[in-house]
Amino acid sequence: MTTVRDLQAMAGDEPITMLTAYDAVTATLVEAAGVDVVLVGDSMGNAVLGHEDTLPVTVDEVASRVGAVARGTDEALVVADMPFLSFGADEGESVRNCGRMLKEEGANAVKLESGPHTVELTERLADLGIPVMAHLGLTPQSVNQTGYTQQATEREEAAEILELAVAHEEAGAFALVLEHVPANLAAQVTDALSIPTIGIGAGGDCDGQVLVFTDVVGLAESSPPFAEQFGDVRAEVQSAVADYVEAVESGEFPAKQHANTADDLDELY
Ligand code: KIV
């Protein structure tokens, strides 16, 4: 099984691959394709739960899907993305919510959308044996403050990200996601840290890359500008389902091979 130490050993040597998954079937496929880290992202809010953003996602929803993903994987590191307000307001509650993902659902680590308010919590969780992946730059749980635009384009904000990245490494974070920040900032953060950086919309100099599953396979209705579509699953699904509907409506399905008869069941009435 991939451990946080394995990821740290890969940094700078071999690119780390991370992708989201929200159920066991997808997790199995993602792992079989060679992904190192499966993130049960709160992106499930917009990707699969039909919400406008990630804010309504609950701890129970993440927990249920972390359990499914953990059951669908053997090798990949499973990271539970802690949803909006499940951490940060109260330390005890934050620790219990994060701990539940490992203790009850089989996650190997948690991810926290980070800021000055998560430095102490990262230290507390790491002390308790809960590995923390930090997340800086665009943090979608702050959409009401920042929108979805690129972050840290000014020197002051970029310097603050660099400082926070170092603070989270010192607090014990084992990796850092950098989302939608200029590539030259991500490169400097990567240089400054010894823990791996995993970029999304942050250029090619991070130690790894992460994207959202539905964007990668072409299942999403719309995707952010920094995502790349590597398949067209939406079209495949639509065509398969349309063929099924047509086959039922035309009487082509079910055919003889899809059913059998049992002896002595004729003429029951
Ligand atoms: O929720 C998520 O999927 C994420 C990734 C985009 C990093 O946070």
PDB file of C-alpha atoms and ligand atoms in Angstrom:
ATOM      1  CA  MET A   1       0.000   0.000   0.000  1.00  0.00           C
ATOM      2  CA  THR A   2       1.220   3.504  -0.835  1.00  0.00           C
ATOM      3  CA  THR A   3       2.110   5.483   2.288  1.00  0.00           C
ATOM      4  CA  VAL A   4       2.733   9.150   2.884  1.00  0.00           C
ATOM      5  CA  ARG A   5       6.441   8.278   3.152  1.00  0.00           C
ATOM      6  CA  ASP A   6       6.342   6.675  -0.317  1.00  0.00           C
ATOM      7  CA  LEU A   7       4.912   9.922  -1.702  1.00  0.00           C
ATOM      8  CA  GLN A   8       7.611  11.931   0.015  1.00  0.00           C
ATOM      9  CA  ALA A   9      10.251   9.639  -1.500  1.00  0.00           C
ATOM     10  CA  MET A  10       8.733  10.161  -4.963  1.00  0.00           C
ATOM     11  CA  ALA A  11       8.898  13.981  -4.711  1.00  0.00           C
ATOM     12  CA  GLY A  12      11.319  15.434  -7.225  1.00  0.00           C
ATOM     13  CA  ASP A  13      12.054  11.975  -8.580  1.00  0.00           C
ATOM     14  CA  GLU A  14       8.871  10.587 -10.085  1.00  0.00           C
ATOM     15  CA  PRO A  15       5.669  12.587 -10.726  1.00  0.00           C
ATOM     16  CA  ILE A  16       2.894  11.827  -8.225  1.00  0.00           C
ATOM     17  CA  THR A  17      -0.534  11.212  -9.756  1.00  0.00           C
ATOM     18  CA  MET A  18      -3.676  12.061  -7.818  1.00  0.00           C
ATOM     19  CA  LEU A  19      -7.263  11.906  -9.042  1.00  0.00           C
ATOM     20  CA  THR A  20     -10.629  12.190  -7.333  1.00  0.00           C
ATOM     21  CA  ALA A  21     -13.091   9.308  -6.998  1.00  0.00           C
ATOM     22  CA  TYR A  22     -16.385   9.214  -5.146  1.00  0.00           C
ATOM     23  CA  ASP A  23     -17.394   5.527  -5.264  1.00  0.00           C
ATOM     24  CA  ALA A  24     -15.870   2.037  -5.153  1.00  0.00           C
ATOM     25  CA  VAL A  25     -16.279   1.213  -8.864  1.00  0.00           C
ATOM     26  CA  THR A  26     -14.518   4.372  -9.989  1.00  0.00           C
ATOM     27  CA  ALA A  27     -11.828   3.974  -7.327  1.00  0.00           C
ATOM     28  CA  THR A  28     -11.046   0.469  -8.582  1.00  0.00           C
ATOM     29  CA  LEU A  29     -10.667   1.757 -12.156  1.00  0.00           C
ATOM     30  CA  VAL A  30      -8.600   4.747 -11.107  1.00  0.00           C
ATOM     31  CA  GLU A  31      -6.253   2.577  -9.060  1.00  0.00           C
ATOM     32  CA  ALA A  32      -5.939  -0.006 -11.844  1.00  0.00           C
ATOM     33  CA  ALA A  33      -4.852   2.806 -14.179  1.00  0.00           C
ATOM     34  CA  GLY A  34      -1.913   3.505 -11.852  1.00  0.00           C
ATOM     35  CA  VAL A  35      -3.016   6.525  -9.829  1.00  0.00           C
ATOM     36  CA  ASP A  36      -0.960   6.915  -6.623  1.00  0.00           C
ATOM     37  CA  VAL A  37      -3.444   8.913  -4.548  1.00  0.00           C
ATOM     38  CA  VAL A  38      -7.240   8.784  -4.673  1.00  0.00           C
ATOM     39  CA  LEU A  39      -8.779  11.958  -3.301  1.00  0.00           C
ATOM     40  CA  VAL A  40     -12.370  11.740  -2.119  1.00  0.00           C
ATOM     41  CA  GLY A  41     -12.796  15.414  -2.917  1.00  0.00           C
ATOM     42  CA  ASP A  42     -15.555  17.640  -1.647  1.00  0.00           C
ATOM     43  CA  SER A  43     -15.727  18.454  -5.371  1.00  0.00           C
ATOM     44  CA  MET A  44     -18.323  15.666  -5.156  1.00  0.00           C
ATOM     45  CA  GLY A  45     -20.687  18.577  -4.376  1.00  0.00           C
ATOM     46  CA  ASN A  46     -20.653  19.887  -7.945  1.00  0.00           C
ATOM     47  CA  ALA A  47     -19.181  16.819  -9.676  1.00  0.00           C
ATOM     48  CA  VAL A  48     -21.769  14.224  -8.639  1.00  0.00           C
ATOM     49  CA  LEU A  49     -24.218  15.511  -5.998  1.00  0.00           C
ATOM     50  CA  GLY A  50     -25.850  18.203  -8.123  1.00  0.00           C
ATOM     51  CA  HIS A  51     -24.870  21.231  -5.998  1.00  0.00           C
ATOM     52  CA  GLU A  52     -23.692  24.582  -7.379  1.00  0.00           C
ATOM     53  CA  ASP A  53     -20.525  24.444  -5.258  1.00  0.00           C
ATOM     54  CA  THR A  54     -18.862  22.415  -2.499  1.00  0.00           C
ATOM     55  CA  LEU A  55     -20.348  24.285   0.463  1.00  0.00           C
ATOM     56  CA  PRO A  56     -23.397  22.040   1.135  1.00  0.00           C
ATOM     57  CA  VAL A  57     -21.330  18.808   1.261  1.00  0.00           C
ATOM     58  CA  THR A  58     -21.660  17.159   4.698  1.00  0.00           C
ATOM     59  CA  VAL A  59     -19.306  15.079   6.831  1.00  0.00           C
ATOM     60  CA  ASP A  60     -21.678  12.111   6.473  1.00  0.00           C
ATOM     61  CA  GLU A  61     -21.606  12.368   2.665  1.00  0.00           C
ATOM     62  CA  VAL A  62     -17.809  12.465   2.578  1.00  0.00           C
ATOM     63  CA  ALA A  63     -17.588   9.638   5.135  1.00  0.00           C
ATOM     64  CA  SER A  64     -19.908   7.374   3.162  1.00  0.00           C
ATOM     65  CA  ARG A  65     -17.927   7.926  -0.039  1.00  0.00           C
ATOM     66  CA  VAL A  66     -14.559   7.564   1.678  1.00  0.00           C
ATOM     67  CA  GLY A  67     -15.738   4.155   2.904  1.00  0.00           C
ATOM     68  CA  ALA A  68     -16.729   3.168  -0.640  1.00  0.00           C
ATOM     69  CA  VAL A  69     -13.438   4.371  -2.140  1.00  0.00           C
ATOM     70  CA  ALA A  70     -11.408   2.618   0.568  1.00  0.00           C
ATOM     71  CA  ARG A  71     -13.282  -0.621  -0.194  1.00  0.00           C
ATOM     72  CA  GLY A  72     -12.505  -0.165  -3.893  1.00  0.00           C
ATOM     73  CA  THR A  73      -8.746   0.302  -3.458  1.00  0.00           C
ATOM     74  CA  ASP A  74      -5.835  -1.830  -2.253  1.00  0.00           C
ATOM     75  CA  GLU A  75      -2.716   0.100  -3.206  1.00  0.00           C
ATOM     76  CA  ALA A  76      -3.531   3.776  -3.604  1.00  0.00           C
ATOM     77  CA  LEU A  77      -3.366   6.237  -0.722  1.00  0.00           C
ATOM     78  CA  VAL A  78      -6.940   7.334   0.091  1.00  0.00           C
ATOM     79  CA  VAL A  79      -7.329  10.965   1.164  1.00  0.00           C
ATOM     80  CA  ALA A  80     -10.567  12.291   2.662  1.00  0.00           C
ATOM     81  CA  ASP A  81     -11.270  15.912   1.785  1.00  0.00           C
ATOM     82  CA  MET A  82     -12.801  17.579   4.835  1.00  0.00           C
ATOM     83  CA  PRO A  83     -15.898  19.575   3.874  1.00  0.00           C
ATOM     84  CA  PHE A  84     -16.773  23.189   4.649  1.00  0.00           C
ATOM     85  CA  LEU A  85     -17.034  23.883   8.411  1.00  0.00           C
ATOM     86  CA  SER A  86     -16.231  20.293   9.378  1.00  0.00           C
ATOM     87  CA  PHE A  87     -12.960  21.709  10.729  1.00  0.00           C
ATOM     88  CA  GLY A  88     -11.724  25.018  12.019  1.00  0.00           C
ATOM     89  CA  ALA A  89     -14.560  26.169  14.243  1.00  0.00           C
ATOM     90  CA  ASP A  90     -13.852  23.908  17.208  1.00  0.00           C
ATOM     91  CA  GLU A  91     -10.700  21.859  17.733  1.00  0.00           C
ATOM     92  CA  GLY A  92     -12.354  18.852  19.365  1.00  0.00           C
ATOM     93  CA  GLU A  93     -14.993  18.610  16.662  1.00  0.00           C
ATOM     94  CA  SER A  94     -12.359  19.064  13.927  1.00  0.00           C
ATOM     95  CA  VAL A  95     -10.251  16.245  15.369  1.00  0.00           C
ATOM     96  CA  ARG A  96     -13.265  13.926  15.724  1.00  0.00           C
ATOM     97  CA  ASN A  97     -14.460  14.624  12.158  1.00  0.00           C
ATOM     98  CA  CYS A  98     -10.992  14.041  10.697  1.00  0.00           C
ATOM     99  CA  GLY A  99     -10.314  11.011  12.901  1.00  0.00           C
ATOM    100  CA  ARG A 100     -13.607   9.407  11.833  1.00  0.00           C
ATOM    101  CA  MET A 101     -12.374   9.244   8.224  1.00  0.00           C
ATOM    102  CA  LEU A 102      -9.422   7.059   9.267  1.00  0.00           C
ATOM    103  CA  LYS A 103     -10.967   5.192  12.197  1.00  0.00           C
ATOM    104  CA  GLU A 104     -14.344   4.306  10.681  1.00  0.00           C
ATOM    105  CA  GLU A 105     -14.000   4.694   6.897  1.00  0.00           C
ATOM    106  CA  GLY A 106     -10.504   3.511   5.994  1.00  0.00           C
ATOM    107  CA  ALA A 107      -8.931   6.762   4.747  1.00  0.00           C
ATOM    108  CA  ASN A 108      -5.153   7.076   5.080  1.00  0.00           C
ATOM    109  CA  ALA A 109      -5.071  10.863   5.394  1.00  0.00           C
ATOM    110  CA  VAL A 110      -7.222  13.999   5.333  1.00  0.00           C
ATOM    111  CA  LYS A 111      -6.991  17.142   3.218  1.00  0.00           C
ATOM    112  CA  LEU A 112      -7.817  20.539   4.674  1.00  0.00           C
ATOM    113  CA  GLU A 113      -8.409  23.691   2.639  1.00  0.00           C
ATOM    114  CA  SER A 114      -5.780  25.659   4.469  1.00  0.00           C
ATOM    115  CA  GLY A 115      -4.987  29.149   5.688  1.00  0.00           C
ATOM    116  CA  PRO A 116      -3.591  30.785   8.796  1.00  0.00           C
ATOM    117  CA  HIS A 117      -6.401  29.093  10.771  1.00  0.00           C
ATOM    118  CA  THR A 118      -5.239  25.527   9.942  1.00  0.00           C
ATOM    119  CA  VAL A 119      -1.596  25.679  11.053  1.00  0.00           C
ATOM    120  CA  GLU A 120      -2.266  24.704  14.681  1.00  0.00           C
ATOM    121  CA  LEU A 121      -4.898  22.157  13.699  1.00  0.00           C
ATOM    122  CA  THR A 122      -2.464  20.531  11.248  1.00  0.00           C
ATOM    123  CA  GLU A 123       0.043  20.174  14.085  1.00  0.00           C
ATOM    124  CA  ARG A 124      -2.570  18.685  16.434  1.00  0.00           C
ATOM    125  CA  LEU A 125      -3.792  16.186  13.813  1.00  0.00           C
ATOM    126  CA  ALA A 126      -0.256  15.160  12.868  1.00  0.00           C
ATOM    127  CA  ASP A 127       0.558  14.655  16.574  1.00  0.00           C
ATOM    128  CA  LEU A 128      -2.475  12.389  16.837  1.00  0.00           C
ATOM    129  CA  GLY A 129      -1.382  10.273  13.866  1.00  0.00           C
ATOM    130  CA  ILE A 130      -3.715  11.794  11.279  1.00  0.00           C
ATOM    131  CA  PRO A 131      -1.659  12.694   8.184  1.00  0.00           C
ATOM    132  CA  VAL A 132      -2.678  16.082   6.755  1.00  0.00           C
ATOM    133  CA  MET A 133      -2.491  17.208   3.147  1.00  0.00           C
ATOM    134  CA  ALA A 134      -2.652  21.022   3.103  1.00  0.00           C
ATOM    135  CA  HIS A 135      -4.304  22.968   0.264  1.00  0.00           C
ATOM    136  CA  LEU A 136      -3.446  26.583  -0.651  1.00  0.00           C
ATOM    137  CA  GLY A 137      -4.159  28.972  -3.528  1.00  0.00           C
ATOM    138  CA  LEU A 138      -7.707  28.698  -4.803  1.00  0.00           C
ATOM    139  CA  THR A 139      -9.664  27.003  -2.036  1.00  0.00           C
ATOM    140  CA  PRO A 140     -13.198  26.495  -3.401  1.00  0.00           C
ATOM    141  CA  GLN A 141     -14.779  26.513   0.084  1.00  0.00           C
ATOM    142  CA  SER A 142     -13.925  30.252   0.089  1.00  0.00           C
ATOM    143  CA  VAL A 143     -15.763  30.882  -3.189  1.00  0.00           C
ATOM    144  CA  ASN A 144     -17.884  33.578  -1.531  1.00  0.00           C
ATOM    145  CA  GLN A 145     -14.717  35.556  -0.781  1.00  0.00           C
ATOM    146  CA  THR A 146     -12.537  34.775  -3.790  1.00  0.00           C
ATOM    147  CA  GLY A 147     -14.669  33.428  -6.626  1.00  0.00           C
ATOM    148  CA  TYR A 148     -12.934  30.795  -8.775  1.00  0.00           C
ATOM    149  CA  THR A 149     -10.286  33.092 -10.241  1.00  0.00           C
ATOM    150  CA  GLN A 150      -6.540  32.512 -10.182  1.00  0.00           C
ATOM    151  CA  GLN A 151      -5.071  33.414  -6.792  1.00  0.00           C
ATOM    152  CA  ALA A 152      -1.804  34.999  -5.707  1.00  0.00           C
ATOM    153  CA  THR A 153      -1.139  36.997  -8.841  1.00  0.00           C
ATOM    154  CA  GLU A 154       0.211  39.914  -6.734  1.00  0.00           C
ATOM    155  CA  ARG A 155       3.554  39.745  -4.866  1.00  0.00           C
ATOM    156  CA  GLU A 156       2.055  40.215  -1.391  1.00  0.00           C
ATOM    157  CA  GLU A 157      -0.449  37.381  -1.736  1.00  0.00           C
ATOM    158  CA  ALA A 158       2.153  35.132  -3.383  1.00  0.00           C
ATOM    159  CA  ALA A 159       4.563  35.761  -0.497  1.00  0.00           C
ATOM    160  CA  GLU A 160       1.785  34.911   1.949  1.00  0.00           C
ATOM    161  CA  ILE A 161       1.180  31.567   0.188  1.00  0.00           C
ATOM    162  CA  LEU A 162       4.884  30.774   0.341  1.00  0.00           C
ATOM    163  CA  GLU A 163       4.927  31.622   4.055  1.00  0.00           C
ATOM    164  CA  LEU A 164       1.804  29.524   4.742  1.00  0.00           C
ATOM    165  CA  ALA A 165       3.215  26.610   2.779  1.00  0.00           C
ATOM    166  CA  VAL A 166       6.341  26.607   4.958  1.00  0.00           C
ATOM    167  CA  ALA A 167       4.219  26.996   8.118  1.00  0.00           C
ATOM    168  CA  HIS A 168       2.127  23.937   7.161  1.00  0.00           C
ATOM    169  CA  GLU A 169       5.216  21.865   6.412  1.00  0.00           C
ATOM    170  CA  GLU A 170       6.644  22.866   9.804  1.00  0.00           C
ATOM    171  CA  ALA A 171       3.303  21.988  11.422  1.00  0.00           C
ATOM    172  CA  GLY A 172       3.619  18.456  10.036  1.00  0.00           C
ATOM    173  CA  ALA A 173       1.632  18.434   6.762  1.00  0.00           C
ATOM    174  CA  PHE A 174       2.891  15.576   4.566  1.00  0.00           C
ATOM    175  CA  ALA A 175       1.986  17.175   1.201  1.00  0.00           C
ATOM    176  CA  LEU A 176       0.516  20.367  -0.199  1.00  0.00           C
ATOM    177  CA  VAL A 177      -2.048  20.922  -2.955  1.00  0.00           C
ATOM    178  CA  LEU A 178      -1.544  24.179  -4.859  1.00  0.00           C
ATOM    179  CA  GLU A 179      -4.628  25.174  -6.844  1.00  0.00           C
ATOM    180  CA  HIS A 180      -4.920  27.792  -9.615  1.00  0.00           C
ATOM    181  CA  VAL A 181      -1.842  29.872  -8.794  1.00  0.00           C
ATOM    182  CA  PRO A 182       0.824  31.161 -11.193  1.00  0.00           C
ATOM    183  CA  ALA A 183       3.273  28.455 -12.268  1.00  0.00           C
ATOM    184  CA  ASN A 184       6.302  30.505 -11.186  1.00  0.00           C
ATOM    185  CA  LEU A 185       4.894  30.763  -7.653  1.00  0.00           C
ATOM    186  CA  ALA A 186       4.177  26.998  -7.546  1.00  0.00           C
ATOM    187  CA  ALA A 187       7.756  26.315  -8.707  1.00  0.00           C
ATOM    188  CA  GLN A 188       9.182  28.455  -5.884  1.00  0.00           C
ATOM    189  CA  VAL A 189       6.928  26.848  -3.270  1.00  0.00           C
ATOM    190  CA  THR A 190       8.010  23.416  -4.543  1.00  0.00           C
ATOM    191  CA  ASP A 191      11.670  24.459  -4.230  1.00  0.00           C
ATOM    192  CA  ALA A 192      11.182  25.824  -0.740  1.00  0.00           C
ATOM    193  CA  LEU A 193       9.478  22.719   0.659  1.00  0.00           C
ATOM    194  CA  SER A 194      10.751  19.231   1.287  1.00  0.00           C
ATOM    195  CA  ILE A 195       7.208  17.775   1.300  1.00  0.00           C
ATOM    196  CA  PRO A 196       5.635  17.106  -2.128  1.00  0.00           C
ATOM    197  CA  THR A 197       3.502  19.737  -3.856  1.00  0.00           C
ATOM    198  CA  ILE A 198       0.605  18.530  -5.957  1.00  0.00           C
ATOM    199  CA  GLY A 199      -0.631  21.067  -8.470  1.00  0.00           C
ATOM    200  CA  ILE A 200      -3.953  21.730 -10.135  1.00  0.00           C
ATOM    201  CA  GLY A 201      -3.791  24.680 -12.486  1.00  0.00           C
ATOM    202  CA  ALA A 202      -0.346  25.437 -11.036  1.00  0.00           C
ATOM    203  CA  GLY A 203       2.002  24.454 -13.870  1.00  0.00           C
ATOM    204  CA  GLY A 204       4.385  21.593 -14.446  1.00  0.00           C
ATOM    205  CA  ASP A 205       6.963  22.192 -11.711  1.00  0.00           C
ATOM    206  CA  CYS A 206       4.980  20.681  -8.835  1.00  0.00           C
ATOM    207  CA  ASP A 207       5.926  17.199  -7.618  1.00  0.00           C
ATOM    208  CA  GLY A 208       2.582  15.835  -8.770  1.00  0.00           C
ATOM    209  CA  GLN A 209      -0.715  16.684 -10.428  1.00  0.00           C
ATOM    210  CA  VAL A 210      -4.345  16.301  -9.400  1.00  0.00           C
ATOM    211  CA  LEU A 211      -7.546  16.677 -11.412  1.00  0.00           C
ATOM    212  CA  VAL A 212     -11.212  15.905 -10.876  1.00  0.00           C
ATOM    213  CA  PHE A 213     -12.303  12.521 -12.273  1.00  0.00           C
ATOM    214  CA  THR A 214     -15.380  13.826 -14.104  1.00  0.00           C
ATOM    215  CA  ASP A 215     -13.239  16.437 -15.921  1.00  0.00           C
ATOM    216  CA  VAL A 216     -10.571  13.896 -16.933  1.00  0.00           C
ATOM    217  CA  VAL A 217     -12.951  11.322 -18.389  1.00  0.00           C
ATOM    218  CA  GLY A 218     -15.289  13.849 -20.010  1.00  0.00           C
ATOM    219  CA  LEU A 219     -18.276  13.303 -17.749  1.00  0.00           C
ATOM    220  CA  ALA A 220     -18.553  16.885 -16.514  1.00  0.00           C
ATOM    221  CA  GLU A 221     -20.909  19.346 -18.191  1.00  0.00           C
ATOM    222  CA  SER A 222     -18.297  22.080 -17.831  1.00  0.00           C
ATOM    223  CA  SER A 223     -14.715  22.087 -16.587  1.00  0.00           C
ATOM    224  CA  PRO A 224     -12.273  24.717 -15.309  1.00  0.00           C
ATOM    225  CA  PRO A 225      -9.833  26.172 -17.874  1.00  0.00           C
ATOM    226  CA  PHE A 226      -6.835  24.347 -16.358  1.00  0.00           C
ATOM    227  CA  ALA A 227      -8.433  20.880 -16.612  1.00  0.00           C
ATOM    228  CA  GLU A 228      -7.883  18.499 -19.528  1.00  0.00           C
ATOM    229  CA  GLN A 229     -10.389  16.020 -20.929  1.00  0.00           C
ATOM    230  CA  PHE A 230      -8.782  12.663 -21.787  1.00  0.00           C
ATOM    231  CA  GLY A 231     -11.946  10.763 -22.746  1.00  0.00           C
ATOM    232  CA  ASP A 232     -15.592  11.229 -23.722  1.00  0.00           C
ATOM    233  CA  VAL A 233     -17.485   9.153 -21.191  1.00  0.00           C
ATOM    234  CA  ARG A 234     -20.521  11.463 -21.333  1.00  0.00           C
ATOM    235  CA  ALA A 235     -21.041  10.637 -25.008  1.00  0.00           C
ATOM    236  CA  GLU A 236     -20.429   6.909 -24.344  1.00  0.00           C
ATOM    237  CA  VAL A 237     -22.981   6.828 -21.523  1.00  0.00           C
ATOM    238  CA  GLN A 238     -25.564   8.751 -23.531  1.00  0.00           C
ATOM    239  CA  SER A 239     -25.148   6.446 -26.499  1.00  0.00           C
ATOM    240  CA  ALA A 240     -25.306   3.242 -24.388  1.00  0.00           C
ATOM    241  CA  VAL A 241     -28.425   4.406 -22.537  1.00  0.00           C
ATOM    242  CA  ALA A 242     -30.128   5.573 -25.744  1.00  0.00           C
ATOM    243  CA  ASP A 243     -29.400   2.137 -27.295  1.00  0.00           C
ATOM    244  CA  TYR A 244     -30.939   0.445 -24.234  1.00  0.00           C
ATOM    245  CA  VAL A 245     -34.086   2.605 -24.411  1.00  0.00           C
ATOM    246  CA  GLU A 246     -34.435   1.893 -28.123  1.00  0.00           C
ATOM    247  CA  ALA A 247     -33.928  -1.850 -27.605  1.00  0.00           C
ATOM    248  CA  VAL A 248     -36.639  -1.995 -24.911  1.00  0.00           C
ATOM    249  CA  GLU A 249     -39.058   0.138 -26.890  1.00  0.00           C
ATOM    250  CA  SER A 250     -38.550  -1.919 -30.048  1.00  0.00           C
ATOM    251  CA  GLY A 251     -38.892  -5.230 -28.193  1.00  0.00           C
ATOM    252  CA  GLU A 252     -35.335  -6.234 -29.120  1.00  0.00           C
ATOM    253  CA  PHE A 253     -34.425  -6.473 -25.427  1.00  0.00           C
ATOM    254  CA  PRO A 254     -34.776  -8.758 -23.573  1.00  0.00           C
ATOM    255  CA  ALA A 255     -33.948 -11.480 -26.084  1.00  0.00           C
ATOM    256  CA  LYS A 256     -34.228 -15.242 -25.496  1.00  0.00           C
ATOM    257  CA  GLN A 257     -30.775 -15.448 -23.881  1.00  0.00           C
ATOM    258  CA  HIS A 258     -31.730 -12.911 -21.194  1.00  0.00           C
ATOM    259  CA  ALA A 259     -34.408 -15.128 -19.583  1.00  0.00           C
ATOM    260  CA  ASN A 260     -35.273 -18.749 -18.924  1.00  0.00           C
ATOM    261  CA  THR A 261     -38.433 -20.662 -18.123  1.00  0.00           C
ATOM    262  CA  ALA A 262     -38.966 -23.037 -15.173  1.00  0.00           C
ATOM    263  CA  ASP A 263     -40.621 -26.428 -15.537  1.00  0.00           C
ATOM    264  CA  ASP A 264     -44.190 -26.847 -14.294  1.00  0.00           C
ATOM    265  CA  LEU A 265     -44.926 -23.129 -14.146  1.00  0.00           C
ATOM    266  CA  ASP A 266     -47.247 -22.981 -17.154  1.00  0.00           C
ATOM    267  CA  GLU A 267     -50.985 -22.609 -16.721  1.00  0.00           C
ATOM    268  CA  LEU A 268     -50.935 -21.285 -13.138  1.00  0.00           C
ATOM    269  CA  TYR A 269     -54.240 -19.581 -13.842  1.00  0.00           C
TER     270      TYR A 269
HETATM  271  O1  KIV B   1     -12.293  18.612  -3.899  1.00  0.00           O
HETATM  272  C1  KIV B   1     -11.404  18.368  -4.732  1.00  0.00           C
HETATM  273  O2  KIV B   1     -11.575  17.562  -5.661  1.00  0.00           O
HETATM  274  C2  KIV B   1     -10.147  19.069  -4.592  1.00  0.00           C
HETATM  275  C3  KIV B   1      -9.137  18.935  -5.691  1.00  0.00           C
HETATM  276  C4  KIV B   1      -9.599  19.674  -6.878  1.00  0.00           C
HETATM  277  C5  KIV B   1      -7.792  19.327  -5.263  1.00  0.00           C
HETATM  278  O3  KIV B   1      -9.934  19.730  -3.625  1.00  0.00           O
END
